[in-house]
Tab-separated table of C-alpha atoms and ligand atoms in Angstrom:
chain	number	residue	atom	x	y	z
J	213	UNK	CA	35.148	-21.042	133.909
J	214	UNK	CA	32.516	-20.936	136.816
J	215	UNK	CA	29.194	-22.658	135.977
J	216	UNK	CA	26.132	-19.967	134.696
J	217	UNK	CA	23.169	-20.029	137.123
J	218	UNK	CA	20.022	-19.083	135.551
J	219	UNK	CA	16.453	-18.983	137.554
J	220	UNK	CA	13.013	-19.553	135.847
J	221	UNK	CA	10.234	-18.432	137.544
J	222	UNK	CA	7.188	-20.496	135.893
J	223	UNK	CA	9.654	-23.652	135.246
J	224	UNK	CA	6.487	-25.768	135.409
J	225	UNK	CA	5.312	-24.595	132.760
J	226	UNK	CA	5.554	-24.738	128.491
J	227	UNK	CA	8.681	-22.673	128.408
J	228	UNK	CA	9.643	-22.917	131.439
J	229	UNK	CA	10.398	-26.054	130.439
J	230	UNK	CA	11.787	-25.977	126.916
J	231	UNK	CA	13.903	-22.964	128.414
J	232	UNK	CA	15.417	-25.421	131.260
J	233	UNK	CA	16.225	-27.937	128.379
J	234	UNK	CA	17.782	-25.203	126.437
J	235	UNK	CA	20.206	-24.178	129.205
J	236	UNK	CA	20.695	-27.576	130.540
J	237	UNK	CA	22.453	-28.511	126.900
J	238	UNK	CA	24.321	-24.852	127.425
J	239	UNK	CA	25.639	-26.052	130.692
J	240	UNK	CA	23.936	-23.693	132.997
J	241	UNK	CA	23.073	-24.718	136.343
J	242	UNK	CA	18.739	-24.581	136.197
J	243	UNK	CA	17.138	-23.224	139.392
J	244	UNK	CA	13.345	-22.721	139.254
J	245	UNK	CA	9.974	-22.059	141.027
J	246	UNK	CA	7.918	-24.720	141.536
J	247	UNK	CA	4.275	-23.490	143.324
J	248	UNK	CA	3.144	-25.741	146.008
J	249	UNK	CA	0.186	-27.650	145.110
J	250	UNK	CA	-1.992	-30.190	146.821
J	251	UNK	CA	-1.631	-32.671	143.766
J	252	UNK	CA	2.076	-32.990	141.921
J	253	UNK	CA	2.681	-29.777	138.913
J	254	UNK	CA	6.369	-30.947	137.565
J	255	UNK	CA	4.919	-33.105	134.766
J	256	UNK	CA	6.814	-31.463	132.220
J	257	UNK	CA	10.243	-31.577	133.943
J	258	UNK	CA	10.030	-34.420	135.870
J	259	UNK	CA	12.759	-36.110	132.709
J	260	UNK	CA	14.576	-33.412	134.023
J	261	UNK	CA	14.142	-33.892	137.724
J	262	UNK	CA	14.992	-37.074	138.313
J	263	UNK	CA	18.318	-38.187	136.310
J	264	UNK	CA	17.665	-41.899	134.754
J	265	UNK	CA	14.094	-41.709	136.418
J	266	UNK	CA	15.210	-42.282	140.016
J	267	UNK	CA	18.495	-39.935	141.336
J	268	UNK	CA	17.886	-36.081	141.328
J	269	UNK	CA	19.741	-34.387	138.336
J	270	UNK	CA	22.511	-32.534	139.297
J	271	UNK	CA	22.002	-29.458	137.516
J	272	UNK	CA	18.537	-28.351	138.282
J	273	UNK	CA	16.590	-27.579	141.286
J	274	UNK	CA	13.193	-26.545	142.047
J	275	UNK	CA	12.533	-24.557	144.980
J	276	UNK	CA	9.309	-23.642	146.493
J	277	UNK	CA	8.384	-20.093	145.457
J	278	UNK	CA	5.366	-17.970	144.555
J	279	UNK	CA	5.431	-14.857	143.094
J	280	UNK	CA	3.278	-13.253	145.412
J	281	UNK	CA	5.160	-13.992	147.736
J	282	UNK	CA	8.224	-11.149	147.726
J	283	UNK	CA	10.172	-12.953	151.094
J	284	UNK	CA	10.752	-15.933	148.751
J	285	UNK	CA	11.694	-14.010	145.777
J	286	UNK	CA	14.189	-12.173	147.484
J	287	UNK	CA	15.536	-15.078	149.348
J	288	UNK	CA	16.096	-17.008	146.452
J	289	UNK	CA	17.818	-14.215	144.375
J	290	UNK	CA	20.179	-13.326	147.571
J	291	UNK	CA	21.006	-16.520	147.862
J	292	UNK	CA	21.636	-17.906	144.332
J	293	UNK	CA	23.374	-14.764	143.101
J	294	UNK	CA	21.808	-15.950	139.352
J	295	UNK	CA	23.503	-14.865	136.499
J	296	UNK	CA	20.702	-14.905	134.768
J	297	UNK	CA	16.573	-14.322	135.447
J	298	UNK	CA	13.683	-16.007	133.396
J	299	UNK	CA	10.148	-14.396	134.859
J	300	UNK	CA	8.151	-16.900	132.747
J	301	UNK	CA	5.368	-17.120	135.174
J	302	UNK	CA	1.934	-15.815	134.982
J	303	UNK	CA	-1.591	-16.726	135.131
J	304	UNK	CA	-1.258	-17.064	131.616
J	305	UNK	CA	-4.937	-17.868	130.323
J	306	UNK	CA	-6.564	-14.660	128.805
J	307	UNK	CA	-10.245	-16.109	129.071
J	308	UNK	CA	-9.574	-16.414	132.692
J	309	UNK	CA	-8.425	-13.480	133.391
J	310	UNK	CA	-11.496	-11.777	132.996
J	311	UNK	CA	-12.793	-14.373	136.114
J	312	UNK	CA	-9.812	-13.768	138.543
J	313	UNK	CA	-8.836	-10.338	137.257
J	314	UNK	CA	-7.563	-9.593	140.553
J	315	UNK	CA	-5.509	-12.746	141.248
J	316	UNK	CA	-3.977	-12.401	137.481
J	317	UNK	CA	-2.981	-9.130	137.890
J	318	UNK	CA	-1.041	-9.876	141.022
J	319	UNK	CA	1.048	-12.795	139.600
J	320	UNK	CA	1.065	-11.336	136.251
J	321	UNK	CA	1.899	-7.859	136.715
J	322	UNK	CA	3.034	-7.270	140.799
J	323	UNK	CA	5.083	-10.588	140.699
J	324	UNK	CA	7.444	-8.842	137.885
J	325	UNK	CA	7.753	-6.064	140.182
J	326	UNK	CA	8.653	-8.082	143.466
J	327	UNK	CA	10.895	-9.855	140.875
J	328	UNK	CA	12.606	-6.569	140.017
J	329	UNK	CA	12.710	-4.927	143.493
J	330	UNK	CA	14.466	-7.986	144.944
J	331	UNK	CA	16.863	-7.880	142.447
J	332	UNK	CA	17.571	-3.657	142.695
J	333	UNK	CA	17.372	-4.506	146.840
J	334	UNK	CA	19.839	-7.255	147.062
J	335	UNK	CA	22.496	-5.484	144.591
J	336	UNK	CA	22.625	-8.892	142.724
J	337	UNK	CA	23.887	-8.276	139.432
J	338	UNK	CA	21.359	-10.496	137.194
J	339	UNK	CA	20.498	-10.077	133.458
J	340	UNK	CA	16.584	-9.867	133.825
J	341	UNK	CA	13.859	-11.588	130.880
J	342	UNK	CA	10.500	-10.447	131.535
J	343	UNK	CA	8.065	-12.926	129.142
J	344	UNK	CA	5.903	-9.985	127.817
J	345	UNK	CA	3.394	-10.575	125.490
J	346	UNK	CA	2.056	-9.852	121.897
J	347	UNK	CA	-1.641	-9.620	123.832
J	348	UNK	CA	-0.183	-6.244	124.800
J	349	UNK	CA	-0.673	-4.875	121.184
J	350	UNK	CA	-4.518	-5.872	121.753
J	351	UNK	CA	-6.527	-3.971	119.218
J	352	UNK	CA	-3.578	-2.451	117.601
J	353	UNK	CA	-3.703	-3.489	113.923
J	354	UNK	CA	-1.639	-5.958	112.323
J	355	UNK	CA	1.496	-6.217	111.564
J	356	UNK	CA	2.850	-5.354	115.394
J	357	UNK	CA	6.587	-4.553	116.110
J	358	UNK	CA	8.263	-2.954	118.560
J	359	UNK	CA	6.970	0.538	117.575
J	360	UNK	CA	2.800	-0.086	117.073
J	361	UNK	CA	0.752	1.179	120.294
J	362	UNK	CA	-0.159	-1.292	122.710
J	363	UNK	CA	-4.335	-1.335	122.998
J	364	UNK	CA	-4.466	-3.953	126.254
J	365	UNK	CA	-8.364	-6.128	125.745
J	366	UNK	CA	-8.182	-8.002	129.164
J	367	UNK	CA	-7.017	-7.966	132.905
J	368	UNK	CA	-3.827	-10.452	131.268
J	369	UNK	CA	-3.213	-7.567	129.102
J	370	UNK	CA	-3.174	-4.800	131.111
J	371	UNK	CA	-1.077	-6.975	133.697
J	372	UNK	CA	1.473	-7.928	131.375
J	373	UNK	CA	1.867	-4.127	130.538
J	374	UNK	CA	2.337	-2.866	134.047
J	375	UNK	CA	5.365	-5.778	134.184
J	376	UNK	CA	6.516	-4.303	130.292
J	377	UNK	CA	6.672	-0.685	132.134
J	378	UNK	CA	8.163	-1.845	134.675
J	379	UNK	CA	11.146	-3.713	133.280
J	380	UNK	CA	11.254	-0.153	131.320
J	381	UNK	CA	11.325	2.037	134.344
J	382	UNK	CA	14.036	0.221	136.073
J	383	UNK	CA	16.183	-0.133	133.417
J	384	UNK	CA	16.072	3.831	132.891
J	385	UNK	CA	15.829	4.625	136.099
J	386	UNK	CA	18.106	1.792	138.303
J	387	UNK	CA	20.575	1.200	135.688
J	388	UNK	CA	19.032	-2.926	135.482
J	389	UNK	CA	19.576	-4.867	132.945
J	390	UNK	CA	16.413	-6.124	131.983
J	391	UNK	CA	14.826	-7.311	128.814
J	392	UNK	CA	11.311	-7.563	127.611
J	393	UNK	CA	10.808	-10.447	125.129
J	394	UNK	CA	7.088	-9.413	123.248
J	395	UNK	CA	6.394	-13.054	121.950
J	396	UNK	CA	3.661	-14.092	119.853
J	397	UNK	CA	1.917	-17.057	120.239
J	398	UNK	CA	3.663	-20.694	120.118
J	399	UNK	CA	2.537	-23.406	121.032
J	400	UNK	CA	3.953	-27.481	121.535
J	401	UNK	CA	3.182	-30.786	122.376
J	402	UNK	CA	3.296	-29.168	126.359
J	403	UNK	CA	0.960	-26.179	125.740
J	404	UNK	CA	-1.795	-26.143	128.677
J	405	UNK	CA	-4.889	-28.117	127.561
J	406	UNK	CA	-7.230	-25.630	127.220
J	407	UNK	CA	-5.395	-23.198	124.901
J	408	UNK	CA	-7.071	-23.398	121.753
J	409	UNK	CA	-4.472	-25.116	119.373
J	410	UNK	CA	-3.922	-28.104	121.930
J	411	UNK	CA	-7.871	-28.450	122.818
J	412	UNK	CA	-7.825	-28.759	118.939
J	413	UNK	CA	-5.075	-31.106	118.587
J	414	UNK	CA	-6.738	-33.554	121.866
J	415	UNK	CA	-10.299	-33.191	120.444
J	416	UNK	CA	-9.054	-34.463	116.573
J	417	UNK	CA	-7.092	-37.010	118.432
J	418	UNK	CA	-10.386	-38.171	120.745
J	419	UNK	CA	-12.100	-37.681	117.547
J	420	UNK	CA	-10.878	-40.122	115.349
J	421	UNK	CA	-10.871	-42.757	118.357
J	422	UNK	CA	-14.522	-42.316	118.698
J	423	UNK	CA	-14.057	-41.104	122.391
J	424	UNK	CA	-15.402	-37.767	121.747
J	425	UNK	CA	-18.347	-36.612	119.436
J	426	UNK	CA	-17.795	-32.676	118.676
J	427	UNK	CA	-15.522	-29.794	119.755
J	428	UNK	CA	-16.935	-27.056	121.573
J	429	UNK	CA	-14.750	-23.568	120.945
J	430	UNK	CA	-15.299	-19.907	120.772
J	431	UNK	CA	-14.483	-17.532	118.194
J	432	UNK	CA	-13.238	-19.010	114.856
J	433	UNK	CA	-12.561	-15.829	113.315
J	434	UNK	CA	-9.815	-14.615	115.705
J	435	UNK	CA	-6.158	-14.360	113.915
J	436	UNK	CA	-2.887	-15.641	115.052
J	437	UNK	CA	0.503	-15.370	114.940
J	438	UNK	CA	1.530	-19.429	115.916
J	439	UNK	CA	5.202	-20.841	116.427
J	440	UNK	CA	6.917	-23.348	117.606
J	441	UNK	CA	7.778	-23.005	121.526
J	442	UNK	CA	11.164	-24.546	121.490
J	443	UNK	CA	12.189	-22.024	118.894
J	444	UNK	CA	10.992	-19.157	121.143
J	445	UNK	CA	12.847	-19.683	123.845
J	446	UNK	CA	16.393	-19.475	122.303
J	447	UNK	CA	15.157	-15.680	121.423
J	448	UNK	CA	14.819	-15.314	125.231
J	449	UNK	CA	18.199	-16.576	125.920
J	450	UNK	CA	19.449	-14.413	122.711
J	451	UNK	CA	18.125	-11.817	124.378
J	452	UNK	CA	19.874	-12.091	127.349
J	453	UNK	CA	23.474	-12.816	125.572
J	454	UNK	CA	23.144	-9.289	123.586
J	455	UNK	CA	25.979	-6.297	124.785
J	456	UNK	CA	23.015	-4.593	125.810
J	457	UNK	CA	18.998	-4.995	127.329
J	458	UNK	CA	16.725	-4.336	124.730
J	459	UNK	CA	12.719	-5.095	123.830
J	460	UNK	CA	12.082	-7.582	120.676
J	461	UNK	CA	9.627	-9.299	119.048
J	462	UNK	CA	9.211	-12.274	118.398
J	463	UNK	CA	7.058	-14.371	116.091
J	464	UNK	CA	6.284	-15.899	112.714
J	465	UNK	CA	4.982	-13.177	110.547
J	466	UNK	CA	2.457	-15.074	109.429
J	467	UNK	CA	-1.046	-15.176	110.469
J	468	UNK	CA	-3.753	-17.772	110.409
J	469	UNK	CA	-7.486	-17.816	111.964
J	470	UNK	CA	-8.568	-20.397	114.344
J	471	UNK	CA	-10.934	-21.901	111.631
J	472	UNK	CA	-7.783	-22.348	109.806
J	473	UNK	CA	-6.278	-24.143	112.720
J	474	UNK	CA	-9.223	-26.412	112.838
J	475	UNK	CA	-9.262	-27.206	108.945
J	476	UNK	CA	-5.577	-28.182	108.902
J	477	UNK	CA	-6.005	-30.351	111.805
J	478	UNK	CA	-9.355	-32.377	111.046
J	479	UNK	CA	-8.511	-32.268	107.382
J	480	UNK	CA	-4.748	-33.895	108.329
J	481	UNK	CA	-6.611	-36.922	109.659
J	482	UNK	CA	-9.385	-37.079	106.727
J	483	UNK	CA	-12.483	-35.427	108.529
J	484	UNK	CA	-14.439	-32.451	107.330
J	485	UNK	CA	-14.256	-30.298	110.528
J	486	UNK	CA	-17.747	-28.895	110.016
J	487	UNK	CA	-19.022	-32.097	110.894
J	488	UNK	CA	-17.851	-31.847	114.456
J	489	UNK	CA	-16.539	-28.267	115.369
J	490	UNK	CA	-19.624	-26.387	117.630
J	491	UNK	CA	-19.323	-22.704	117.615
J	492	UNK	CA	-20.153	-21.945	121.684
J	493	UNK	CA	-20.649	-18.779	123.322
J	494	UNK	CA	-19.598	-20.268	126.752
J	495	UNK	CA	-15.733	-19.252	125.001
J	496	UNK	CA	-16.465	-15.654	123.862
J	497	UNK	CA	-14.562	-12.985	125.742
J	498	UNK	CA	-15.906	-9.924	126.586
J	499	UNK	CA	-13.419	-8.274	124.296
J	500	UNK	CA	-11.173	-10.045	121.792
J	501	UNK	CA	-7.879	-9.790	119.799
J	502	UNK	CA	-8.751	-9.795	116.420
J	503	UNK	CA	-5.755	-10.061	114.441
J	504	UNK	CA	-1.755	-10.579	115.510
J	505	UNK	CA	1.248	-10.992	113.320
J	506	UNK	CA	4.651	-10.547	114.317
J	507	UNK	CA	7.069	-7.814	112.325
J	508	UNK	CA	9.966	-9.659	114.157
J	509	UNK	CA	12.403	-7.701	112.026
J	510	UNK	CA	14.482	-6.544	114.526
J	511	UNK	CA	15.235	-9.593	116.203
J	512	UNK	CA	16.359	-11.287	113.139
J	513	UNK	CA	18.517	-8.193	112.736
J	514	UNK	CA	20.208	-7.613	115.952
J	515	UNK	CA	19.922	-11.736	117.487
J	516	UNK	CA	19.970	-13.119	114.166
J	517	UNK	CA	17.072	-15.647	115.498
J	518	UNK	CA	14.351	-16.751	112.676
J	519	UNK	CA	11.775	-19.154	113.308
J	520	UNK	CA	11.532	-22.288	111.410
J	521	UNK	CA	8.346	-24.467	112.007
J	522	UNK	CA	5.746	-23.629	109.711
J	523	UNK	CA	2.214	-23.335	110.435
J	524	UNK	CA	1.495	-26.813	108.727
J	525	UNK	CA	4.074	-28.753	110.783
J	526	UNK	CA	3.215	-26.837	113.759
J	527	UNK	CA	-0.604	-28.518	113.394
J	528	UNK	CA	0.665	-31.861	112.423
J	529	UNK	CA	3.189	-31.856	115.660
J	530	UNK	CA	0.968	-31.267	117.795
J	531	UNK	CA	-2.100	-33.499	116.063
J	532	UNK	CA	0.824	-36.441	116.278
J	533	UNK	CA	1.686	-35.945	119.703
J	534	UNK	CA	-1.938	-35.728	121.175
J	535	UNK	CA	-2.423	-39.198	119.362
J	536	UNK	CA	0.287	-40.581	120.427
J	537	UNK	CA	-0.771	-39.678	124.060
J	538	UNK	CA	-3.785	-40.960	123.975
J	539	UNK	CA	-2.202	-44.254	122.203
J	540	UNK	CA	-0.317	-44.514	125.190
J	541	UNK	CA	-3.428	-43.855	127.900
J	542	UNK	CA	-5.539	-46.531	125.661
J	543	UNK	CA	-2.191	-48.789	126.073
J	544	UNK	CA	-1.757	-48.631	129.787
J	545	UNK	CA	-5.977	-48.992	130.198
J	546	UNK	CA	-5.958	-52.076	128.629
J	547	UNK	CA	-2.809	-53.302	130.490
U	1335	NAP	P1	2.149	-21.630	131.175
U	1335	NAP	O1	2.394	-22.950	130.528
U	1335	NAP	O2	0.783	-21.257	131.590
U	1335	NAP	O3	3.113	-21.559	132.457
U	1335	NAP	C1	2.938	-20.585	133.444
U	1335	NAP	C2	3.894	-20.880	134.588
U	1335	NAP	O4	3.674	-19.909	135.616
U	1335	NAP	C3	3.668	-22.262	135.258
U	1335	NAP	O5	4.922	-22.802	135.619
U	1335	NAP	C4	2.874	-21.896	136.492
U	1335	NAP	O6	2.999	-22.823	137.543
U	1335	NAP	C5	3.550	-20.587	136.861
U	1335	NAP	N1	2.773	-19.797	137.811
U	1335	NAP	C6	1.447	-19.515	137.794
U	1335	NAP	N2	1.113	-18.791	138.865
U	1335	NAP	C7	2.256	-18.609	139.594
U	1335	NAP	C8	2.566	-17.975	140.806
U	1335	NAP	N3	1.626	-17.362	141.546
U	1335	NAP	N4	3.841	-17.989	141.251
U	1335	NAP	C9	4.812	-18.618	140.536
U	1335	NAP	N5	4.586	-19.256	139.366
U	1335	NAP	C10	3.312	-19.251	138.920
U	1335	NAP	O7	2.699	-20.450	130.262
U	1335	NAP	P2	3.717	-20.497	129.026
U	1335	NAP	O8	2.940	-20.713	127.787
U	1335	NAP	O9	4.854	-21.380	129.370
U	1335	NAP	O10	4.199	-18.987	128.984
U	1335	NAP	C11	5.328	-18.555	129.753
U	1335	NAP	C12	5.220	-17.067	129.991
U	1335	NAP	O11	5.203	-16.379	128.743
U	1335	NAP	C13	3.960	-16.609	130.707
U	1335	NAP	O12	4.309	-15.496	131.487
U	1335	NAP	C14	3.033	-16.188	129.594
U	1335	NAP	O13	2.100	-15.251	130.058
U	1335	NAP	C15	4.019	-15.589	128.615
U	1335	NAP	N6	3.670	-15.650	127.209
U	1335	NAP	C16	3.282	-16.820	126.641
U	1335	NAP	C17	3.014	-16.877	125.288
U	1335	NAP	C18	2.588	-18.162	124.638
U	1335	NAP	O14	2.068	-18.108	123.511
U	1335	NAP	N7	2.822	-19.315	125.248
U	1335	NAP	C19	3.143	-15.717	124.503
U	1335	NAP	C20	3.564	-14.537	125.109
U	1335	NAP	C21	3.846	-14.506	126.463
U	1335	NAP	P3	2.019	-24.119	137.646
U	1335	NAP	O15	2.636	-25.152	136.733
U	1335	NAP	O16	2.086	-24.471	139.081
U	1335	NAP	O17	0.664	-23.678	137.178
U	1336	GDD	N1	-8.633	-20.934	124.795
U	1336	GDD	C1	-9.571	-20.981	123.833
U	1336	GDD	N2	-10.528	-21.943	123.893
U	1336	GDD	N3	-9.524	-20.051	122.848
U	1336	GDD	C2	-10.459	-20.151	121.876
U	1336	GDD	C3	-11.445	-21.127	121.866
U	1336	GDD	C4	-11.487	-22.063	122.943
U	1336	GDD	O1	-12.346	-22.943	123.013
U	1336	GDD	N4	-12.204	-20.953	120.758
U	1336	GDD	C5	-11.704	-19.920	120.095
U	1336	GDD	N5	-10.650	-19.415	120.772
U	1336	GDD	C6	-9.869	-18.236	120.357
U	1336	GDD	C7	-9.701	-17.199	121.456
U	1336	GDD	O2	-10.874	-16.384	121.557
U	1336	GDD	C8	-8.480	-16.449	120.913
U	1336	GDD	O3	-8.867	-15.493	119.978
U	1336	GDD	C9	-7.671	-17.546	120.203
U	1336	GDD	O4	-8.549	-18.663	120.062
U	1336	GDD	C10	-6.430	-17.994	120.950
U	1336	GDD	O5	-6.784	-18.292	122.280
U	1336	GDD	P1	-5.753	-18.976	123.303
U	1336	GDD	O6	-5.181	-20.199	122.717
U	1336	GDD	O7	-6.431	-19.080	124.627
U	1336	GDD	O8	-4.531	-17.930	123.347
U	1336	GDD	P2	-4.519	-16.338	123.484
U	1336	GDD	O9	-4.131	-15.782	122.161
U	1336	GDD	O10	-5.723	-15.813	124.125
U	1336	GDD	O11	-3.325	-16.128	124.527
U	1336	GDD	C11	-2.097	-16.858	124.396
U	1336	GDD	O12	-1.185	-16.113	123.633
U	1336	GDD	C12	-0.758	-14.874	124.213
U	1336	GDD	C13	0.212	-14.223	123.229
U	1336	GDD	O13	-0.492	-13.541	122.249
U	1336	GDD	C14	-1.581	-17.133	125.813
U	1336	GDD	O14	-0.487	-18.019	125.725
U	1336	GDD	C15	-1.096	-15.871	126.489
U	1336	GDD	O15	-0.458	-16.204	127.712
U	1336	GDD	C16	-0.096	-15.188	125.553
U	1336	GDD	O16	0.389	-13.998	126.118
């Protein structure tokens, strides 16, 4: 049987990834993007990079590619024939959307399209995964599946909606096969650093080694839907493996605020959180998401995918692994 080639725009990032991992143990050959930067961005595949820490692993490359950039897109598609397409990146960060709402809504909603028109151009026949988003459902209330309104509340939003249209239109209207995955928040060890569960997991970890004093954050009261990233990425590739493309969400069902975030995660290391937690405006958005929670009913149905990290070992995974980090940076200091 010939090898599977899959391509993951955003590889650099969280999922992108977990998702490599994933396919790596499936056997798939692993292209991805990789954005050129002045300082080195492949922390979180560099185990996968280099084989043994030195020689280049044979199964996955990284190739220099933007998603602005449509020449590269295209190239890379024509050329690599994938099997299967991962658009996992984005400018990702809601709050910062609002200060390059421009910018985001070029990567985040025209890079789906340039994804999309190079594949209709070049004839390739790909199995597409657009990584849409429960911030879609915005001020739609709670519980959100596949049938509530979407009620977009910032430029990342309204991006990611133009790129869930437009994964729609071209399935209906070219015939592509292309997926929308509508994922809820999930988080990991490898979740950016200023996303709120892992600036709470660094700040209890600073915390209890008396390197930091208090935590600055936003709104407390906001309510989330939080999983386990290496769980949400097998839905993607679930998705892709169905008879037929399809939209699904995907998520927990269960909801939690960000106060309740904070409690589990001071209170797992014995400290009352309202000793240190400062409520700052600096991390208000103009408009918020009150409440999401996933009715992933229909993706346990038809992919037969449940999650299994609860919210409790979620906060203690990633509590443990931002200690150990900083075990490790203390470590090599003193060395
Ligand atoms: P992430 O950690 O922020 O990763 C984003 C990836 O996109 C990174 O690899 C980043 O590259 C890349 N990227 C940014 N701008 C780019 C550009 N102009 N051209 C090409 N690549 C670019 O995000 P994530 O948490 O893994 O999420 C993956 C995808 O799922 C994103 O599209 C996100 O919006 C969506 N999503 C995430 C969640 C969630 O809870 N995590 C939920 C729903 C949907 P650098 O490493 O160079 O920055
Ligand atoms: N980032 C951040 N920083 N958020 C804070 C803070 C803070 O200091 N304090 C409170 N919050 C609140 C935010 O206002 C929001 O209501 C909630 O914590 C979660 O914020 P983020 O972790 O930044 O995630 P998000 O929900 O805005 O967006 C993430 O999930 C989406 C799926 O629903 C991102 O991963 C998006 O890319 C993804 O689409």
């Amino acid at each position: 049987m010939t090898k599977k080639i899959a391509l993951i725009s955003g590889l650099t990032g969280q999922d992108g990834s977990y998702l490599a991992e994933f396919l790596l143990s499936k056997g798939y050959e692993v292209h991805g993007f990789i954005r050129r930067a002045s300082s080195i961005n492949t922390k979180r595949i560099d185990h996968l990079l280099f084989h043994n820490g030195i020689e280049d692993h044979p199964n996955i490359v990284g190739h220099y590619g933007d998603l602005c950039n449509s020449e590269q897109i295209t190239n890379l598609i024509y050329n690599l024939q994938p099997s299967e397409i991962y658009n996992l990146g984005a400018q990702s960060h809601v709050k910062v959307s609002f200060e390059i709402p421009e910018y985001t809504s070029d990567v985040t909603g025209v890079g789906t399209l340039r994804m999309l028109e190079a594949i209709r151009r070049s004839g390739v026949k790909s199995r597409f995964y657009q990584a849409s988003s429960s911030e879609m459902f915005g001020g739609s209330p709670p519980p959100q599946n596949e049938h509530s309104p979407f009620r977009p509340r910032s430029p990342y939003a309204i991006a990611k909606l133009y790129s869930y249209w437009t994964v729609v239109n071209y399935r209906e209207g070219y015939n592509l096969w292309a997926s929308n995955g509508i994922l809820f928040n999930h988080e990991s060890p490898r979740r950016g650093e200023t996303f709120v569960t892992r600036k709470i997991a660094d700040g209890v970890a600073k915390i209890v080694k008396g390197l930091q004093k208090e935590l600055r954050l936003g709104n407390l009261d906001a309510e989330r839907d939080w999983g386990y990233a290496p769980e949400y990425v097998e839905a993607m590739w679930l998705m892709l493996q169905h008879d037929q493309p399809d939209d699904f969400v995907i998520g927990t069902g269960h909801k939690y605020t960000v106060r309740d975030f904070v409690k589990e995660a001071f209170e797992y290391k014995d400290l009352d959180w309202q000793k240190y937690v400062v409520v700052d405006e600096r991390y208000f958005r103009p408009t918020e998401v009150d409440s999401l929670q996933a009715d992933y009913s229909k993706a346990k149905k038809i992919l037969g995918w449940e999650p299994k990290t609860s919210f409790k070992q979620l906060v203690r995974i990633m509590v443990d692994a931002a200690t150990d980090t900083l075990n490790k940076t203390i470590v090599n200091i003193k060395d």
